[in-house]
Structure formats: C-alpha cells, structure tokens
Short mmCIF file of N, CA and C in Angstrom, two decimals:
data_model
loop_
_atom_site.label_atom_id
_atom_site.label_comp_id
_atom_site.label_asym_id
_atom_site.label_seq_id
_atom_site.Cartn_x
_atom_site.Cartn_y
_atom_site.Cartn_z
N MET A 1375 256.37 -0.74 92.91
CA MET A 1375 255.31 0.26 92.92
C MET A 1375 255.61 1.26 91.81
N SER A 1376 254.57 1.55 91.02
CA SER A 1376 254.76 2.46 89.89
C SER A 1376 254.79 3.91 90.39
N ILE A 1377 255.28 4.81 89.56
CA ILE A 1377 255.32 6.23 89.89
C ILE A 1377 253.91 6.77 90.08
N THR A 1378 252.97 6.31 89.28
CA THR A 1378 251.57 6.76 89.39
C THR A 1378 251.00 6.36 90.75
N THR A 1379 251.24 5.13 91.18
CA THR A 1379 250.74 4.66 92.48
C THR A 1379 251.39 5.43 93.61
N MET A 1380 252.70 5.65 93.52
CA MET A 1380 253.41 6.39 94.55
C MET A 1380 252.91 7.83 94.64
N THR A 1381 252.70 8.47 93.51
CA THR A 1381 252.19 9.84 93.48
C THR A 1381 250.80 9.91 94.11
N ALA A 1382 249.95 8.93 93.81
CA ALA A 1382 248.61 8.89 94.38
C ALA A 1382 248.67 8.74 95.90
N ARG A 1383 249.55 7.88 96.40
CA ARG A 1383 249.68 7.68 97.85
C ARG A 1383 250.20 8.94 98.53
N ILE A 1384 251.19 9.58 97.94
CA ILE A 1384 251.72 10.83 98.51
C ILE A 1384 250.63 11.89 98.56
N GLY A 1385 249.84 11.98 97.50
CA GLY A 1385 248.73 12.94 97.47
C GLY A 1385 247.70 12.65 98.54
N ALA A 1386 247.38 11.38 98.76
CA ALA A 1386 246.40 11.00 99.79
C ALA A 1386 246.92 11.33 101.18
N VAL A 1387 248.20 11.06 101.43
CA VAL A 1387 248.79 11.38 102.73
C VAL A 1387 248.81 12.89 102.95
N ALA A 1388 249.16 13.66 101.94
CA ALA A 1388 249.17 15.12 102.06
C ALA A 1388 247.77 15.66 102.33
N ALA A 1389 246.75 15.13 101.66
CA ALA A 1389 245.37 15.57 101.87
C ALA A 1389 244.91 15.25 103.28
N ALA A 1390 245.24 14.07 103.77
CA ALA A 1390 244.86 13.68 105.13
C ALA A 1390 245.54 14.59 106.15
N GLY A 1391 246.82 14.89 105.93
CA GLY A 1391 247.54 15.79 106.84
C GLY A 1391 246.93 17.18 106.86
N ALA A 1392 246.54 17.68 105.70
CA ALA A 1392 245.92 19.01 105.64
C ALA A 1392 244.59 19.01 106.36
N ALA A 1393 243.81 17.96 106.22
CA ALA A 1393 242.51 17.87 106.90
C ALA A 1393 242.70 17.84 108.41
N LEU A 1394 243.68 17.07 108.89
CA LEU A 1394 243.94 17.03 110.33
C LEU A 1394 244.42 18.37 110.86
N ALA A 1395 245.20 19.09 110.10
CA ALA A 1395 245.67 20.41 110.53
C ALA A 1395 244.51 21.38 110.68
N VAL A 1396 243.56 21.33 109.78
CA VAL A 1396 242.40 22.22 109.86
C VAL A 1396 241.53 21.83 111.05
N LEU A 1397 241.27 20.55 111.25
CA LEU A 1397 240.41 20.10 112.34
C LEU A 1397 241.01 20.37 113.70
N GLY A 1398 242.30 20.37 113.83
CA GLY A 1398 242.94 20.58 115.12
C GLY A 1398 243.59 21.93 115.24
N SER A 1399 243.01 22.96 114.63
CA SER A 1399 243.70 24.24 114.54
C SER A 1399 243.59 25.14 115.75
N GLY A 1400 242.93 24.74 116.83
CA GLY A 1400 242.98 25.54 118.03
C GLY A 1400 241.70 26.25 118.38
N SER A 1401 241.79 27.22 119.31
CA SER A 1401 240.63 27.81 119.94
C SER A 1401 239.82 28.72 119.04
N ALA A 1402 240.41 29.38 118.09
CA ALA A 1402 239.66 30.32 117.26
C ALA A 1402 239.09 29.62 116.04
N PHE A 1403 238.41 28.48 116.26
CA PHE A 1403 237.86 27.72 115.16
C PHE A 1403 236.63 26.98 115.63
N ALA A 1404 235.51 27.17 114.95
CA ALA A 1404 234.26 26.43 115.18
C ALA A 1404 233.76 26.47 116.61
N GLY A 1405 233.84 27.60 117.26
CA GLY A 1405 233.20 27.78 118.55
C GLY A 1405 233.78 26.98 119.68
N GLY A 1406 235.06 26.70 119.69
CA GLY A 1406 235.67 25.90 120.74
C GLY A 1406 236.06 26.67 121.98
N ASN A 1407 236.30 27.97 121.88
CA ASN A 1407 236.71 28.76 123.05
C ASN A 1407 236.24 30.19 122.88
N GLY A 1408 234.96 30.35 122.64
CA GLY A 1408 234.37 31.67 122.43
C GLY A 1408 233.69 31.73 121.08
N GLN A 1409 232.92 32.78 120.89
CA GLN A 1409 232.13 32.92 119.67
C GLN A 1409 232.36 34.30 119.05
N GLN A 1410 232.26 34.37 117.75
CA GLN A 1410 232.21 35.65 117.06
C GLN A 1410 230.75 36.10 117.10
N LEU A 1411 230.52 37.40 116.93
CA LEU A 1411 229.16 37.91 117.06
C LEU A 1411 228.51 38.14 115.70
N ARG A 1412 227.22 37.87 115.68
CA ARG A 1412 226.37 38.17 114.52
C ARG A 1412 225.24 39.05 115.06
N PHE A 1413 225.18 40.29 114.58
CA PHE A 1413 224.15 41.23 115.02
C PHE A 1413 223.11 41.43 113.93
N TYR A 1414 221.85 41.21 114.29
CA TYR A 1414 220.75 41.41 113.35
C TYR A 1414 219.93 42.61 113.84
N ASP A 1415 219.86 43.63 113.00
CA ASP A 1415 219.14 44.87 113.32
C ASP A 1415 217.69 44.74 112.86
N THR A 1416 216.80 44.35 113.74
CA THR A 1416 215.40 44.10 113.37
C THR A 1416 214.66 45.37 112.96
N VAL A 1417 215.06 46.53 113.51
CA VAL A 1417 214.39 47.79 113.21
C VAL A 1417 215.05 48.54 112.05
N GLY A 1418 216.34 48.35 111.87
CA GLY A 1418 217.06 48.99 110.77
C GLY A 1418 217.54 50.39 111.06
N ARG A 1419 217.84 50.68 112.32
CA ARG A 1419 218.33 52.03 112.64
C ARG A 1419 219.55 52.04 113.54
N THR A 1420 220.18 50.89 113.73
CA THR A 1420 221.39 50.80 114.55
C THR A 1420 222.59 50.66 113.62
N TYR A 1421 223.46 51.67 113.63
CA TYR A 1421 224.59 51.68 112.70
C TYR A 1421 225.92 51.34 113.36
N SER A 1422 225.91 51.10 114.68
CA SER A 1422 227.09 50.60 115.37
C SER A 1422 226.67 50.05 116.73
N ILE A 1423 227.46 49.10 117.23
CA ILE A 1423 227.23 48.59 118.58
C ILE A 1423 228.54 48.58 119.34
N GLN A 1424 228.45 48.89 120.62
CA GLN A 1424 229.61 48.82 121.51
C GLN A 1424 229.44 47.56 122.35
N VAL A 1425 230.48 46.75 122.36
CA VAL A 1425 230.45 45.46 123.05
C VAL A 1425 231.54 45.44 124.11
N ALA A 1426 231.19 44.92 125.29
CA ALA A 1426 232.18 44.77 126.36
C ALA A 1426 232.01 43.37 126.95
N GLY A 1427 233.13 42.69 127.14
CA GLY A 1427 233.07 41.34 127.71
C GLY A 1427 234.42 40.68 127.70
N TRP A 1428 234.39 39.37 127.88
CA TRP A 1428 235.61 38.57 127.99
C TRP A 1428 235.95 37.92 126.66
N ASN A 1429 237.24 37.97 126.31
CA ASN A 1429 237.68 37.34 125.06
C ASN A 1429 238.16 35.91 125.30
N GLN A 1430 238.62 35.25 124.26
CA GLN A 1430 239.04 33.86 124.35
C GLN A 1430 240.26 33.67 125.23
N ASN A 1431 240.99 34.75 125.54
CA ASN A 1431 242.17 34.68 126.40
C ASN A 1431 241.85 35.03 127.85
N GLY A 1432 240.57 35.24 128.16
CA GLY A 1432 240.18 35.59 129.53
C GLY A 1432 240.42 37.05 129.88
N GLU A 1433 240.60 37.91 128.88
CA GLU A 1433 240.84 39.34 129.10
C GLU A 1433 239.54 40.12 128.85
N TYR A 1434 239.24 41.07 129.75
CA TYR A 1434 238.07 41.91 129.57
C TYR A 1434 238.41 42.99 128.55
N THR A 1435 237.56 43.16 127.55
CA THR A 1435 237.84 44.11 126.48
C THR A 1435 236.56 44.77 125.99
N THR A 1436 236.70 45.91 125.35
CA THR A 1436 235.58 46.67 124.78
C THR A 1436 235.92 47.00 123.33
N ALA A 1437 234.90 46.93 122.46
CA ALA A 1437 235.11 47.24 121.05
C ALA A 1437 233.83 47.84 120.45
N CYS A 1438 234.01 48.67 119.43
CA CYS A 1438 232.90 49.26 118.69
C CYS A 1438 232.90 48.65 117.29
N PHE A 1439 231.72 48.22 116.84
CA PHE A 1439 231.59 47.60 115.52
C PHE A 1439 230.55 48.34 114.69
N GLY A 1440 230.88 48.60 113.44
CA GLY A 1440 229.91 49.16 112.51
C GLY A 1440 228.89 48.09 112.13
N THR A 1441 227.62 48.49 112.06
CA THR A 1441 226.55 47.56 111.69
C THR A 1441 225.69 48.23 110.61
N PRO A 1442 226.24 48.41 109.41
CA PRO A 1442 225.57 49.20 108.37
C PRO A 1442 224.40 48.51 107.67
N VAL A 1443 224.25 47.20 107.86
CA VAL A 1443 223.18 46.46 107.20
C VAL A 1443 222.35 45.73 108.26
N LYS A 1444 221.27 45.10 107.84
CA LYS A 1444 220.43 44.38 108.81
C LYS A 1444 221.14 43.19 109.44
N ASP A 1445 221.90 42.43 108.65
CA ASP A 1445 222.55 41.22 109.13
C ASP A 1445 224.06 41.41 109.10
N ASN A 1446 224.70 41.54 110.26
CA ASN A 1446 226.11 41.90 110.38
C ASN A 1446 226.90 40.80 111.07
N TYR A 1447 227.90 40.28 110.38
CA TYR A 1447 228.82 39.31 110.97
C TYR A 1447 230.05 40.08 111.46
N LEU A 1448 230.28 40.06 112.77
CA LEU A 1448 231.35 40.84 113.38
C LEU A 1448 232.50 39.90 113.72
N GLY A 1449 233.20 39.46 112.70
CA GLY A 1449 234.24 38.46 112.85
C GLY A 1449 235.57 39.01 113.33
N GLY A 1450 236.43 38.09 113.74
CA GLY A 1450 237.78 38.44 114.15
C GLY A 1450 237.92 38.72 115.64
N TRP A 1451 236.83 38.81 116.35
CA TRP A 1451 236.83 39.00 117.80
C TRP A 1451 236.07 37.82 118.39
N TRP A 1452 236.62 37.19 119.41
CA TRP A 1452 236.01 36.01 120.02
C TRP A 1452 235.62 36.34 121.45
N TRP A 1453 234.36 36.09 121.78
CA TRP A 1453 233.79 36.45 123.08
C TRP A 1453 233.29 35.21 123.79
N LYS A 1454 233.31 35.27 125.14
CA LYS A 1454 232.71 34.18 125.92
C LYS A 1454 232.34 34.71 127.29
N GLY A 1455 231.32 34.09 127.87
CA GLY A 1455 230.86 34.50 129.19
C GLY A 1455 229.98 35.73 129.13
N ASP A 1456 230.01 36.52 130.20
CA ASP A 1456 229.16 37.71 130.30
C ASP A 1456 229.53 38.75 129.24
N LEU A 1457 228.51 39.24 128.56
CA LEU A 1457 228.69 40.22 127.49
C LEU A 1457 227.67 41.33 127.68
N HIS A 1458 228.10 42.58 127.51
CA HIS A 1458 227.22 43.75 127.56
C HIS A 1458 227.35 44.47 126.23
N TRP A 1459 226.23 44.98 125.70
CA TRP A 1459 226.31 45.72 124.45
C TRP A 1459 225.21 46.78 124.38
N VAL A 1460 225.51 47.84 123.60
CA VAL A 1460 224.61 48.97 123.41
C VAL A 1460 224.61 49.30 121.92
N GLY A 1461 223.43 49.62 121.36
CA GLY A 1461 223.32 50.01 119.96
C GLY A 1461 223.23 51.52 119.81
N TYR A 1462 223.83 52.04 118.74
CA TYR A 1462 223.85 53.49 118.48
C TYR A 1462 223.34 53.80 117.08
N ARG A 1463 222.77 54.99 116.94
CA ARG A 1463 222.21 55.46 115.68
C ARG A 1463 223.28 55.77 114.64
N ASN A 1464 224.45 56.25 115.09
CA ASN A 1464 225.52 56.65 114.17
C ASN A 1464 226.68 55.67 114.20
N ALA A 1465 227.51 55.75 113.18
CA ALA A 1465 228.75 54.96 113.15
C ALA A 1465 229.66 55.42 114.28
N GLY A 1466 230.61 54.59 114.65
CA GLY A 1466 231.58 54.97 115.68
C GLY A 1466 231.01 54.98 117.08
N CYS A 1467 229.90 54.28 117.29
CA CYS A 1467 229.25 54.19 118.61
C CYS A 1467 228.95 55.58 119.17
N SER A 1468 228.30 56.39 118.34
CA SER A 1468 227.94 57.75 118.75
C SER A 1468 226.50 58.03 118.37
N GLY A 1469 226.00 59.14 118.89
CA GLY A 1469 224.63 59.54 118.58
C GLY A 1469 223.63 58.92 119.54
N GLU A 1470 222.38 58.94 119.13
CA GLU A 1470 221.28 58.42 119.93
C GLU A 1470 221.46 56.92 120.19
N VAL A 1471 221.11 56.51 121.41
CA VAL A 1471 221.12 55.09 121.74
C VAL A 1471 219.86 54.46 121.16
N THR A 1472 220.02 53.48 120.31
CA THR A 1472 218.88 52.80 119.68
C THR A 1472 218.52 51.51 120.41
N VAL A 1473 219.50 50.93 121.07
CA VAL A 1473 219.27 49.73 121.88
C VAL A 1473 219.97 49.97 123.21
N SER A 1474 219.18 50.13 124.27
CA SER A 1474 219.80 50.36 125.58
C SER A 1474 220.58 49.12 125.99
N GLU A 1475 221.43 49.29 126.99
CA GLU A 1475 222.35 48.21 127.35
C GLU A 1475 221.62 46.89 127.56
N ARG A 1476 222.17 45.88 126.90
CA ARG A 1476 221.66 44.52 127.04
C ARG A 1476 222.78 43.63 127.55
N GLN A 1477 222.39 42.62 128.26
CA GLN A 1477 223.36 41.65 128.77
C GLN A 1477 223.05 40.29 128.14
N ASP A 1478 224.09 39.53 127.93
CA ASP A 1478 223.94 38.20 127.36
C ASP A 1478 225.04 37.34 127.96
N TYR A 1479 224.85 36.05 127.88
CA TYR A 1479 225.89 35.12 128.27
C TYR A 1479 226.25 34.31 127.03
N VAL A 1480 227.49 34.44 126.59
CA VAL A 1480 227.97 33.76 125.39
C VAL A 1480 228.59 32.43 125.81
N GLU A 1481 228.00 31.34 125.32
CA GLU A 1481 228.53 30.01 125.62
C GLU A 1481 229.93 29.87 125.03
N PRO A 1482 230.90 29.41 125.81
CA PRO A 1482 232.25 29.26 125.28
C PRO A 1482 232.36 28.20 124.20
N ASN A 1483 231.53 27.17 124.27
CA ASN A 1483 231.61 26.05 123.33
C ASN A 1483 230.24 25.78 122.72
N GLN A 1484 230.19 25.71 121.42
CA GLN A 1484 228.98 25.32 120.70
C GLN A 1484 229.39 24.83 119.32
N ALA A 1485 228.46 24.23 118.61
CA ALA A 1485 228.76 23.66 117.29
C ALA A 1485 229.11 24.73 116.27
N ASP A 1486 228.46 25.88 116.35
CA ASP A 1486 228.69 26.99 115.43
C ASP A 1486 229.65 27.97 116.08
N ASP A 1487 230.23 28.90 115.32
CA ASP A 1487 231.11 29.89 115.95
C ASP A 1487 230.53 31.30 115.88
N TRP A 1488 229.22 31.44 115.69
CA TRP A 1488 228.57 32.74 115.65
C TRP A 1488 227.50 32.82 116.75
N TRP A 1489 227.60 33.85 117.58
CA TRP A 1489 226.61 34.08 118.64
C TRP A 1489 225.67 35.19 118.16
N PHE A 1490 224.39 34.90 118.19
CA PHE A 1490 223.37 35.78 117.61
C PHE A 1490 222.92 36.84 118.61
N LEU A 1491 223.02 38.11 118.22
CA LEU A 1491 222.45 39.25 118.96
C LEU A 1491 221.47 39.94 118.04
N HIS A 1492 220.40 40.51 118.60
CA HIS A 1492 219.45 41.25 117.75
C HIS A 1492 218.89 42.44 118.52
N SER A 1493 218.45 43.44 117.75
CA SER A 1493 217.88 44.64 118.37
C SER A 1493 216.42 44.42 118.68
#
C-alpha cells in the first residue's frame, strides 16, 4: 500500500469518526431532550421575556432574556414540558407587561431544536 493510499484511508477514518461524534453528542443537540427558545415579537415592543419551566435535567428554573429585535434566538438554555413566560417593555424583565403570562408545552423531542414563541 502506497503512502498516498494509506493517508487517504486514515483521512476517511478520521472524517467518519468525527461525523459519528457529532451525531451522537448527547441531549443538548438537535432537539433530543428539550428545546431552545425562539421568540418572535409581532408587535415590536417587547424588549425582554421572563421564562419559567423545566430544563433538560428535570430542574425547574427561571430566566430573563433580552429580546431587542423582532426575531430572537435564545440559545444556551434547554426547556421541556410546561413553560410559562411573560413579556416586558424594558430590558431586564422590568417595566410594563407587554405580553401577559402565557403557558406552553415544549415537546422534549422534535426534529428541530428551536421552540417558537410569539407575542
């Protein structure tokens, strides 16, 4: 076997291994155990939302997210099951309530990893 052939085979094996590592990387990938949130502000006056619900580890948690634009991807937090959220006029989940409390059920498993919320 030539060095060129051996190098090509090693490269193919390394690429296959990398692909398998990405595909089997666990719960925080592609909607396997909770979803990240995507908030769309249809009116354009909600600058933060407070979210309360269950995370991918089964722990109840609350967080405030800035939503400075119409289409906001709130990544890094994974939610599943019952979810409650409120929209606020100001940053930091303060000021006038622009969206009164809403409830949603976030599917733990889906093809995508973004759960859509809108005002």
